[in-house]
Amino acid sequence: MTEIPVRARKTRRKGTGVTMAEVAATAGVSMQTVSRYLRFPETVAADTGQQIQEAIEKTHYVHNLAASHLASARSNMVAAIIPTLSASIFAETIQHFSEVLHSAGYQIFLGYTDYRADREEEVIRSLLGRRPDGIFIIGTHHSRNSVALLKRARIPIVEGWDLTPKPLDRLVGFSNKAAIAEMVDHLARSGRRQIVFSGVLRKGDSRATERRDGFVAAMTERYPDEEIRLHVSTELPLEMASGAVLLQQTRERYPDADAIMFSSDVLASGALLESARLGIAVPRTLAITGFGDFELSKQLNPSLTTVFVPSDEIGRQAGRLLLEGMQGVVSEQKSVDVGFKLMIRESG
């Protein structure tokens, strides 16, 4: 007798090839009901929805989102673009942004630019290739190519963290210039006159640049006949160790300085720690201020005087504005100024 070889039967992976019809049969409902539950679960009775969900879990069904998106011309995805992954303040914004969008059934694609215009173009092009329903991007300064890509996409856009009279679409942020001016006024009222602005100005970091320019404008208005004192670096990394370096360099350049305004809490924190090591009396001899109100700022000794930015509110408002745009809601308020607050503590 000739033996006929038996081919090994392929085992179907969980979720692979499981059809909506199988889910419907397992749940004891129609395919139309399953489809409606997957797209609009709130329109299905609670007990029916529970049956379908149990059937999905039992069969290990994976909904074919790609097919649904082709049919509906919607992806239920939004893109978020931030300057860096290492800054906790941006992470807080994205967290609250995601909560708003997730509650409406959207998922988030995330990209970062490292403050580089060419990388922003690459990230925008890549994320647009996934056909998001909307984009949230931190910053309002973009290259011509980036602007062209965003406009051609014809989807809602929210820019964040800055204010500009000409946003691409919707906008949520605050005025860096106004915040710096208020800090200058505070230091001047407390008797400081030899005030220096110090920071790291990486190419593409428009917010740090706006803080420097705001300082120049505020000091020019208050002391029109005096030298504007600046000490900035384009080479140092944005980390606490750079704050220690900037403190020493600034004091060497301006030995009579009685206040240093740092462009970020990261730098100001490093400078405070270095001042303690060097025996500099803060704030009696030298006031030190920051920007951002990071968690560490209030724990330092002395605690850091800084500018509080409502990063969580920026995220929530950005989510709301983008959701309104994607849902076609007509709103007169397309720009939101979340403001800021001086946190006057022990360092200045």
Short mmCIF file of N, CA and C in Angstrom, two decimals, residues 189-325:
data_model
loop_
_atom_site.label_atom_id
_atom_site.label_comp_id
_atom_site.label_asym_id
_atom_site.label_seq_id
_atom_site.Cartn_x
_atom_site.Cartn_y
_atom_site.Cartn_z
N ARG A 189 11.35 95.61 41.40
CA ARG A 189 10.64 96.08 42.59
C ARG A 189 11.33 95.63 43.88
N SER A 190 12.04 94.48 43.80
CA SER A 190 12.73 93.99 44.99
C SER A 190 14.14 94.57 45.14
N GLY A 191 14.47 95.56 44.29
CA GLY A 191 15.72 96.29 44.42
C GLY A 191 16.85 95.83 43.52
N ARG A 192 16.58 94.87 42.63
CA ARG A 192 17.63 94.39 41.71
C ARG A 192 17.73 95.34 40.52
N ARG A 193 18.93 95.61 40.11
CA ARG A 193 19.14 96.51 38.97
C ARG A 193 20.10 95.92 37.94
N GLN A 194 21.10 95.18 38.42
CA GLN A 194 22.08 94.57 37.50
C GLN A 194 21.61 93.15 37.16
N ILE A 195 20.54 93.10 36.35
CA ILE A 195 19.88 91.83 36.03
C ILE A 195 20.44 91.26 34.73
N VAL A 196 20.75 89.97 34.74
CA VAL A 196 21.30 89.30 33.56
C VAL A 196 20.34 88.19 33.12
N PHE A 197 20.17 88.05 31.82
CA PHE A 197 19.44 86.89 31.27
C PHE A 197 20.47 85.87 30.82
N SER A 198 20.32 84.62 31.26
CA SER A 198 21.26 83.56 30.89
C SER A 198 20.49 82.32 30.47
N GLY A 199 20.96 81.66 29.44
CA GLY A 199 20.24 80.47 29.00
C GLY A 199 20.93 79.72 27.90
N VAL A 200 20.30 78.62 27.51
CA VAL A 200 20.74 77.81 26.37
C VAL A 200 19.74 78.05 25.24
N LEU A 201 20.21 78.59 24.14
CA LEU A 201 19.35 78.87 23.00
C LEU A 201 19.72 77.93 21.85
N ARG A 202 19.08 76.79 21.85
CA ARG A 202 19.32 75.84 20.76
C ARG A 202 18.61 76.33 19.51
N LYS A 203 19.21 76.08 18.37
CA LYS A 203 18.60 76.46 17.11
C LYS A 203 17.24 75.78 16.99
N GLY A 204 16.23 76.55 16.73
CA GLY A 204 14.88 76.00 16.59
C GLY A 204 14.05 76.11 17.85
N ASP A 205 14.67 76.47 18.99
CA ASP A 205 13.92 76.61 20.24
C ASP A 205 13.37 78.03 20.31
N SER A 206 12.22 78.23 19.68
CA SER A 206 11.65 79.57 19.58
C SER A 206 11.22 80.12 20.93
N ARG A 207 10.83 79.25 21.85
CA ARG A 207 10.36 79.72 23.16
C ARG A 207 11.50 80.36 23.96
N ALA A 208 12.68 79.73 23.97
CA ALA A 208 13.82 80.32 24.66
C ALA A 208 14.23 81.64 24.00
N THR A 209 14.14 81.69 22.68
CA THR A 209 14.46 82.92 21.96
C THR A 209 13.48 84.03 22.32
N GLU A 210 12.19 83.69 22.42
CA GLU A 210 11.19 84.69 22.79
C GLU A 210 11.42 85.19 24.22
N ARG A 211 11.90 84.33 25.11
CA ARG A 211 12.19 84.77 26.48
C ARG A 211 13.36 85.75 26.49
N ARG A 212 14.39 85.44 25.71
CA ARG A 212 15.52 86.37 25.61
C ARG A 212 15.06 87.71 25.04
N ASP A 213 14.29 87.67 23.96
CA ASP A 213 13.82 88.91 23.33
C ASP A 213 12.88 89.68 24.26
N GLY A 214 12.08 88.95 25.04
CA GLY A 214 11.21 89.60 26.01
C GLY A 214 12.00 90.30 27.09
N PHE A 215 13.12 89.69 27.49
CA PHE A 215 14.01 90.31 28.49
C PHE A 215 14.60 91.60 27.94
N VAL A 216 15.07 91.54 26.71
CA VAL A 216 15.67 92.74 26.09
C VAL A 216 14.63 93.86 26.04
N ALA A 217 13.41 93.54 25.63
CA ALA A 217 12.37 94.56 25.52
C ALA A 217 12.02 95.15 26.88
N ALA A 218 11.89 94.28 27.89
CA ALA A 218 11.51 94.74 29.22
C ALA A 218 12.60 95.60 29.85
N MET A 219 13.86 95.19 29.72
CA MET A 219 14.97 95.96 30.31
C MET A 219 15.17 97.28 29.57
N THR A 220 14.98 97.27 28.26
CA THR A 220 15.10 98.50 27.47
C THR A 220 14.05 99.52 27.90
N GLU A 221 12.84 99.03 28.16
CA GLU A 221 11.77 99.93 28.58
C GLU A 221 12.01 100.48 29.98
N ARG A 222 12.50 99.63 30.88
CA ARG A 222 12.69 100.04 32.28
C ARG A 222 13.98 100.85 32.45
N TYR A 223 15.06 100.41 31.79
CA TYR A 223 16.35 101.09 31.93
C TYR A 223 16.89 101.43 30.53
N PRO A 224 16.33 102.43 29.86
CA PRO A 224 16.67 102.70 28.45
C PRO A 224 18.13 103.10 28.22
N ASP A 225 18.80 103.60 29.23
CA ASP A 225 20.17 104.08 29.03
C ASP A 225 21.23 103.09 29.52
N GLU A 226 20.80 101.91 29.93
CA GLU A 226 21.76 100.95 30.49
C GLU A 226 22.01 99.78 29.53
N GLU A 227 23.15 99.15 29.73
CA GLU A 227 23.53 97.99 28.93
C GLU A 227 22.58 96.82 29.17
N ILE A 228 22.22 96.13 28.10
CA ILE A 228 21.43 94.92 28.23
C ILE A 228 22.38 93.76 28.48
N ARG A 229 22.19 93.07 29.60
CA ARG A 229 23.13 92.03 30.00
C ARG A 229 22.60 90.65 29.62
N LEU A 230 23.31 90.02 28.71
CA LEU A 230 22.93 88.69 28.23
C LEU A 230 24.13 87.76 28.27
N HIS A 231 23.88 86.52 28.65
CA HIS A 231 24.91 85.50 28.49
C HIS A 231 24.21 84.19 28.10
N VAL A 232 24.27 83.87 26.81
CA VAL A 232 23.58 82.68 26.31
C VAL A 232 24.57 81.77 25.60
N SER A 233 24.21 80.49 25.57
CA SER A 233 25.04 79.50 24.89
C SER A 233 24.20 78.77 23.85
N THR A 234 24.79 78.53 22.70
CA THR A 234 24.12 77.72 21.67
C THR A 234 24.70 76.32 21.61
N GLU A 235 25.70 76.05 22.45
CA GLU A 235 26.40 74.78 22.39
C GLU A 235 26.09 73.86 23.56
N LEU A 236 25.83 74.42 24.74
CA LEU A 236 25.61 73.59 25.92
C LEU A 236 24.30 72.81 25.81
N PRO A 237 24.25 71.61 26.36
CA PRO A 237 22.99 70.86 26.39
C PRO A 237 22.06 71.45 27.45
N LEU A 238 20.77 71.20 27.28
CA LEU A 238 19.80 71.71 28.25
C LEU A 238 19.71 70.72 29.41
N GLU A 239 20.63 70.86 30.37
CA GLU A 239 20.67 69.99 31.54
C GLU A 239 21.21 70.78 32.73
N MET A 240 21.04 70.23 33.94
CA MET A 240 21.40 70.96 35.15
C MET A 240 22.87 71.33 35.20
N ALA A 241 23.73 70.45 34.70
CA ALA A 241 25.16 70.75 34.71
C ALA A 241 25.48 72.02 33.92
N SER A 242 24.70 72.29 32.88
CA SER A 242 24.91 73.51 32.10
C SER A 242 24.57 74.75 32.92
N GLY A 243 23.61 74.61 33.84
CA GLY A 243 23.28 75.73 34.72
C GLY A 243 24.46 76.13 35.59
N ALA A 244 25.20 75.13 36.08
CA ALA A 244 26.39 75.43 36.88
C ALA A 244 27.44 76.14 36.04
N VAL A 245 27.62 75.69 34.80
CA VAL A 245 28.59 76.33 33.90
C VAL A 245 28.18 77.77 33.61
N LEU A 246 26.91 77.97 33.30
CA LEU A 246 26.42 79.31 32.97
C LEU A 246 26.53 80.26 34.16
N LEU A 247 26.31 79.76 35.36
CA LEU A 247 26.44 80.60 36.55
C LEU A 247 27.86 81.16 36.65
N GLN A 248 28.83 80.29 36.52
CA GLN A 248 30.22 80.73 36.65
C GLN A 248 30.60 81.68 35.51
N GLN A 249 30.18 81.35 34.28
CA GLN A 249 30.52 82.20 33.14
C GLN A 249 29.85 83.57 33.24
N THR A 250 28.60 83.57 33.69
CA THR A 250 27.86 84.83 33.80
C THR A 250 28.48 85.73 34.86
N ARG A 251 28.89 85.15 35.99
CA ARG A 251 29.51 85.96 37.05
C ARG A 251 30.90 86.47 36.64
N GLU A 252 31.60 85.70 35.83
CA GLU A 252 32.88 86.18 35.32
C GLU A 252 32.69 87.36 34.37
N ARG A 253 31.64 87.28 33.57
CA ARG A 253 31.38 88.33 32.58
C ARG A 253 30.75 89.56 33.22
N TYR A 254 29.87 89.33 34.20
CA TYR A 254 29.18 90.43 34.88
C TYR A 254 29.36 90.25 36.39
N PRO A 255 30.52 90.60 36.93
CA PRO A 255 30.80 90.36 38.35
C PRO A 255 29.90 91.15 39.30
N ASP A 256 29.26 92.22 38.80
CA ASP A 256 28.38 93.00 39.66
C ASP A 256 26.91 92.59 39.55
N ALA A 257 26.65 91.51 38.84
CA ALA A 257 25.26 91.05 38.67
C ALA A 257 24.63 90.77 40.03
N ASP A 258 23.39 91.27 40.22
CA ASP A 258 22.69 90.97 41.46
C ASP A 258 21.46 90.08 41.23
N ALA A 259 21.22 89.70 39.98
CA ALA A 259 20.13 88.76 39.65
C ALA A 259 20.42 88.11 38.31
N ILE A 260 20.15 86.80 38.23
CA ILE A 260 20.28 86.08 36.95
C ILE A 260 18.94 85.40 36.67
N MET A 261 18.36 85.74 35.53
CA MET A 261 17.14 85.10 35.07
C MET A 261 17.51 84.01 34.06
N PHE A 262 17.27 82.75 34.43
CA PHE A 262 17.59 81.64 33.53
C PHE A 262 16.39 81.31 32.65
N SER A 263 16.68 80.83 31.46
CA SER A 263 15.63 80.55 30.48
C SER A 263 14.81 79.31 30.82
N SER A 264 15.29 78.51 31.78
CA SER A 264 14.60 77.27 32.13
C SER A 264 14.89 76.90 33.58
N ASP A 265 13.94 76.23 34.21
CA ASP A 265 14.15 75.72 35.57
C ASP A 265 15.30 74.72 35.63
N VAL A 266 15.51 73.99 34.54
CA VAL A 266 16.60 73.01 34.52
C VAL A 266 17.93 73.71 34.78
N LEU A 267 18.16 74.80 34.08
CA LEU A 267 19.40 75.55 34.23
C LEU A 267 19.47 76.27 35.57
N ALA A 268 18.34 76.87 35.97
CA ALA A 268 18.31 77.60 37.24
C ALA A 268 18.56 76.67 38.41
N SER A 269 18.05 75.45 38.35
CA SER A 269 18.27 74.47 39.42
C SER A 269 19.74 74.11 39.54
N GLY A 270 20.39 73.89 38.41
CA GLY A 270 21.82 73.60 38.43
C GLY A 270 22.62 74.78 38.97
N ALA A 271 22.20 76.00 38.63
CA ALA A 271 22.89 77.19 39.13
C ALA A 271 22.71 77.34 40.63
N LEU A 272 21.52 77.03 41.14
CA LEU A 272 21.28 77.13 42.59
C LEU A 272 22.17 76.16 43.36
N LEU A 273 22.27 74.95 42.87
CA LEU A 273 23.12 73.96 43.54
C LEU A 273 24.59 74.37 43.49
N GLU A 274 25.00 74.93 42.36
CA GLU A 274 26.39 75.37 42.22
C GLU A 274 26.67 76.57 43.12
N SER A 275 25.68 77.46 43.26
CA SER A 275 25.88 78.62 44.13
C SER A 275 26.09 78.20 45.57
N ALA A 276 25.40 77.16 46.00
CA ALA A 276 25.60 76.65 47.37
C ALA A 276 27.00 76.09 47.52
N ARG A 277 27.48 75.37 46.48
CA ARG A 277 28.83 74.80 46.53
C ARG A 277 29.89 75.89 46.59
N LEU A 278 29.62 77.01 45.89
CA LEU A 278 30.59 78.11 45.84
C LEU A 278 30.45 79.08 47.01
N GLY A 279 29.44 78.88 47.83
CA GLY A 279 29.23 79.77 48.97
C GLY A 279 28.61 81.11 48.61
N ILE A 280 27.88 81.18 47.50
CA ILE A 280 27.21 82.41 47.09
C ILE A 280 25.87 82.51 47.83
N ALA A 281 25.64 83.60 48.50
CA ALA A 281 24.41 83.76 49.28
C ALA A 281 23.25 84.13 48.36
N VAL A 282 22.33 83.20 48.22
CA VAL A 282 21.12 83.41 47.42
C VAL A 282 19.93 83.48 48.38
N PRO A 283 19.14 84.57 48.34
CA PRO A 283 19.14 85.64 47.34
C PRO A 283 19.86 86.92 47.79
N ARG A 284 20.48 86.92 48.97
CA ARG A 284 21.03 88.17 49.51
C ARG A 284 22.05 88.78 48.55
N THR A 285 22.99 87.98 48.06
CA THR A 285 24.00 88.49 47.14
C THR A 285 23.55 88.41 45.69
N LEU A 286 22.85 87.32 45.38
CA LEU A 286 22.45 87.06 43.99
C LEU A 286 21.08 86.39 43.96
N ALA A 287 20.14 86.99 43.25
CA ALA A 287 18.84 86.36 43.02
C ALA A 287 18.94 85.47 41.80
N ILE A 288 18.26 84.31 41.86
CA ILE A 288 18.24 83.37 40.73
C ILE A 288 16.79 82.99 40.45
N THR A 289 16.38 83.10 39.19
CA THR A 289 15.02 82.72 38.81
C THR A 289 15.05 81.77 37.61
N GLY A 290 13.96 81.04 37.45
CA GLY A 290 13.84 80.08 36.35
C GLY A 290 12.60 80.30 35.53
N PHE A 291 12.21 79.25 34.78
CA PHE A 291 11.02 79.33 33.94
C PHE A 291 10.49 77.92 33.75
N GLY A 292 9.23 77.69 34.14
CA GLY A 292 8.61 76.39 33.93
C GLY A 292 7.94 75.81 35.16
N ASP A 293 8.46 76.11 36.35
CA ASP A 293 7.95 75.57 37.62
C ASP A 293 7.91 74.05 37.61
N PHE A 294 9.08 73.43 37.35
CA PHE A 294 9.19 71.98 37.42
C PHE A 294 9.04 71.51 38.86
N GLU A 295 8.75 70.25 39.06
CA GLU A 295 8.53 69.70 40.40
C GLU A 295 9.73 69.93 41.32
N LEU A 296 10.94 69.82 40.78
CA LEU A 296 12.14 69.99 41.58
C LEU A 296 12.26 71.41 42.14
N SER A 297 11.70 72.38 41.44
CA SER A 297 11.92 73.79 41.77
C SER A 297 11.51 74.15 43.18
N LYS A 298 10.39 73.61 43.62
CA LYS A 298 9.91 73.95 44.96
C LYS A 298 10.60 73.15 46.05
N GLN A 299 11.36 72.12 45.68
CA GLN A 299 12.05 71.28 46.65
C GLN A 299 13.49 71.75 46.93
N LEU A 300 13.99 72.64 46.11
CA LEU A 300 15.37 73.11 46.29
C LEU A 300 15.48 73.99 47.53
N ASN A 301 16.70 74.17 47.99
CA ASN A 301 16.96 75.02 49.15
C ASN A 301 18.06 76.03 48.80
N PRO A 302 17.70 77.31 48.59
CA PRO A 302 16.36 77.89 48.69
C PRO A 302 15.47 77.47 47.51
N SER A 303 14.16 77.49 47.75
CA SER A 303 13.22 77.13 46.69
C SER A 303 13.28 78.17 45.58
N LEU A 304 13.00 77.72 44.36
CA LEU A 304 13.25 78.53 43.17
C LEU A 304 12.07 79.43 42.80
N THR A 305 12.34 80.71 42.64
CA THR A 305 11.38 81.64 42.07
C THR A 305 11.33 81.41 40.57
N THR A 306 10.13 81.25 40.01
CA THR A 306 10.03 80.85 38.62
C THR A 306 8.69 81.26 38.03
N VAL A 307 8.44 80.87 36.79
CA VAL A 307 7.18 81.12 36.10
C VAL A 307 6.44 79.80 35.94
N PHE A 308 5.24 79.75 36.46
CA PHE A 308 4.40 78.55 36.30
C PHE A 308 3.67 78.61 34.97
N VAL A 309 3.77 77.52 34.21
CA VAL A 309 3.06 77.39 32.94
C VAL A 309 2.06 76.25 33.08
N PRO A 310 0.77 76.48 32.81
CA PRO A 310 -0.23 75.42 32.96
C PRO A 310 -0.17 74.40 31.83
N SER A 311 0.86 73.56 31.86
CA SER A 311 1.07 72.60 30.77
C SER A 311 -0.09 71.61 30.65
N ASP A 312 -0.72 71.27 31.79
CA ASP A 312 -1.86 70.35 31.73
C ASP A 312 -3.04 71.00 31.03
N GLU A 313 -3.27 72.29 31.31
CA GLU A 313 -4.38 73.00 30.67
C GLU A 313 -4.13 73.18 29.18
N ILE A 314 -2.88 73.38 28.79
CA ILE A 314 -2.56 73.46 27.36
C ILE A 314 -2.97 72.16 26.67
N GLY A 315 -2.66 71.02 27.31
CA GLY A 315 -3.02 69.74 26.73
C GLY A 315 -4.53 69.56 26.62
N ARG A 316 -5.26 69.91 27.69
CA ARG A 316 -6.71 69.75 27.67
C ARG A 316 -7.36 70.66 26.62
N GLN A 317 -6.93 71.91 26.57
CA GLN A 317 -7.51 72.83 25.60
C GLN A 317 -7.15 72.44 24.16
N ALA A 318 -5.93 71.95 23.96
CA ALA A 318 -5.53 71.49 22.63
C ALA A 318 -6.40 70.31 22.20
N GLY A 319 -6.66 69.39 23.13
CA GLY A 319 -7.52 68.25 22.82
C GLY A 319 -8.93 68.70 22.46
N ARG A 320 -9.46 69.65 23.24
CA ARG A 320 -10.81 70.14 22.98
C ARG A 320 -10.89 70.84 21.62
N LEU A 321 -9.93 71.72 21.34
CA LEU A 321 -9.94 72.44 20.07
C LEU A 321 -9.81 71.50 18.88
N LEU A 322 -8.93 70.50 18.99
CA LEU A 322 -8.75 69.56 17.88
C LEU A 322 -9.99 68.71 17.70
N LEU A 323 -10.59 68.29 18.79
CA LEU A 323 -11.81 67.48 18.71
C LEU A 323 -12.93 68.26 18.04
N GLU A 324 -13.07 69.53 18.40
CA GLU A 324 -14.09 70.37 17.77
C GLU A 324 -13.85 70.47 16.27
N GLY A 325 -12.58 70.65 15.89
CA GLY A 325 -12.26 70.74 14.47
C GLY A 325 -12.59 69.47 13.72
#
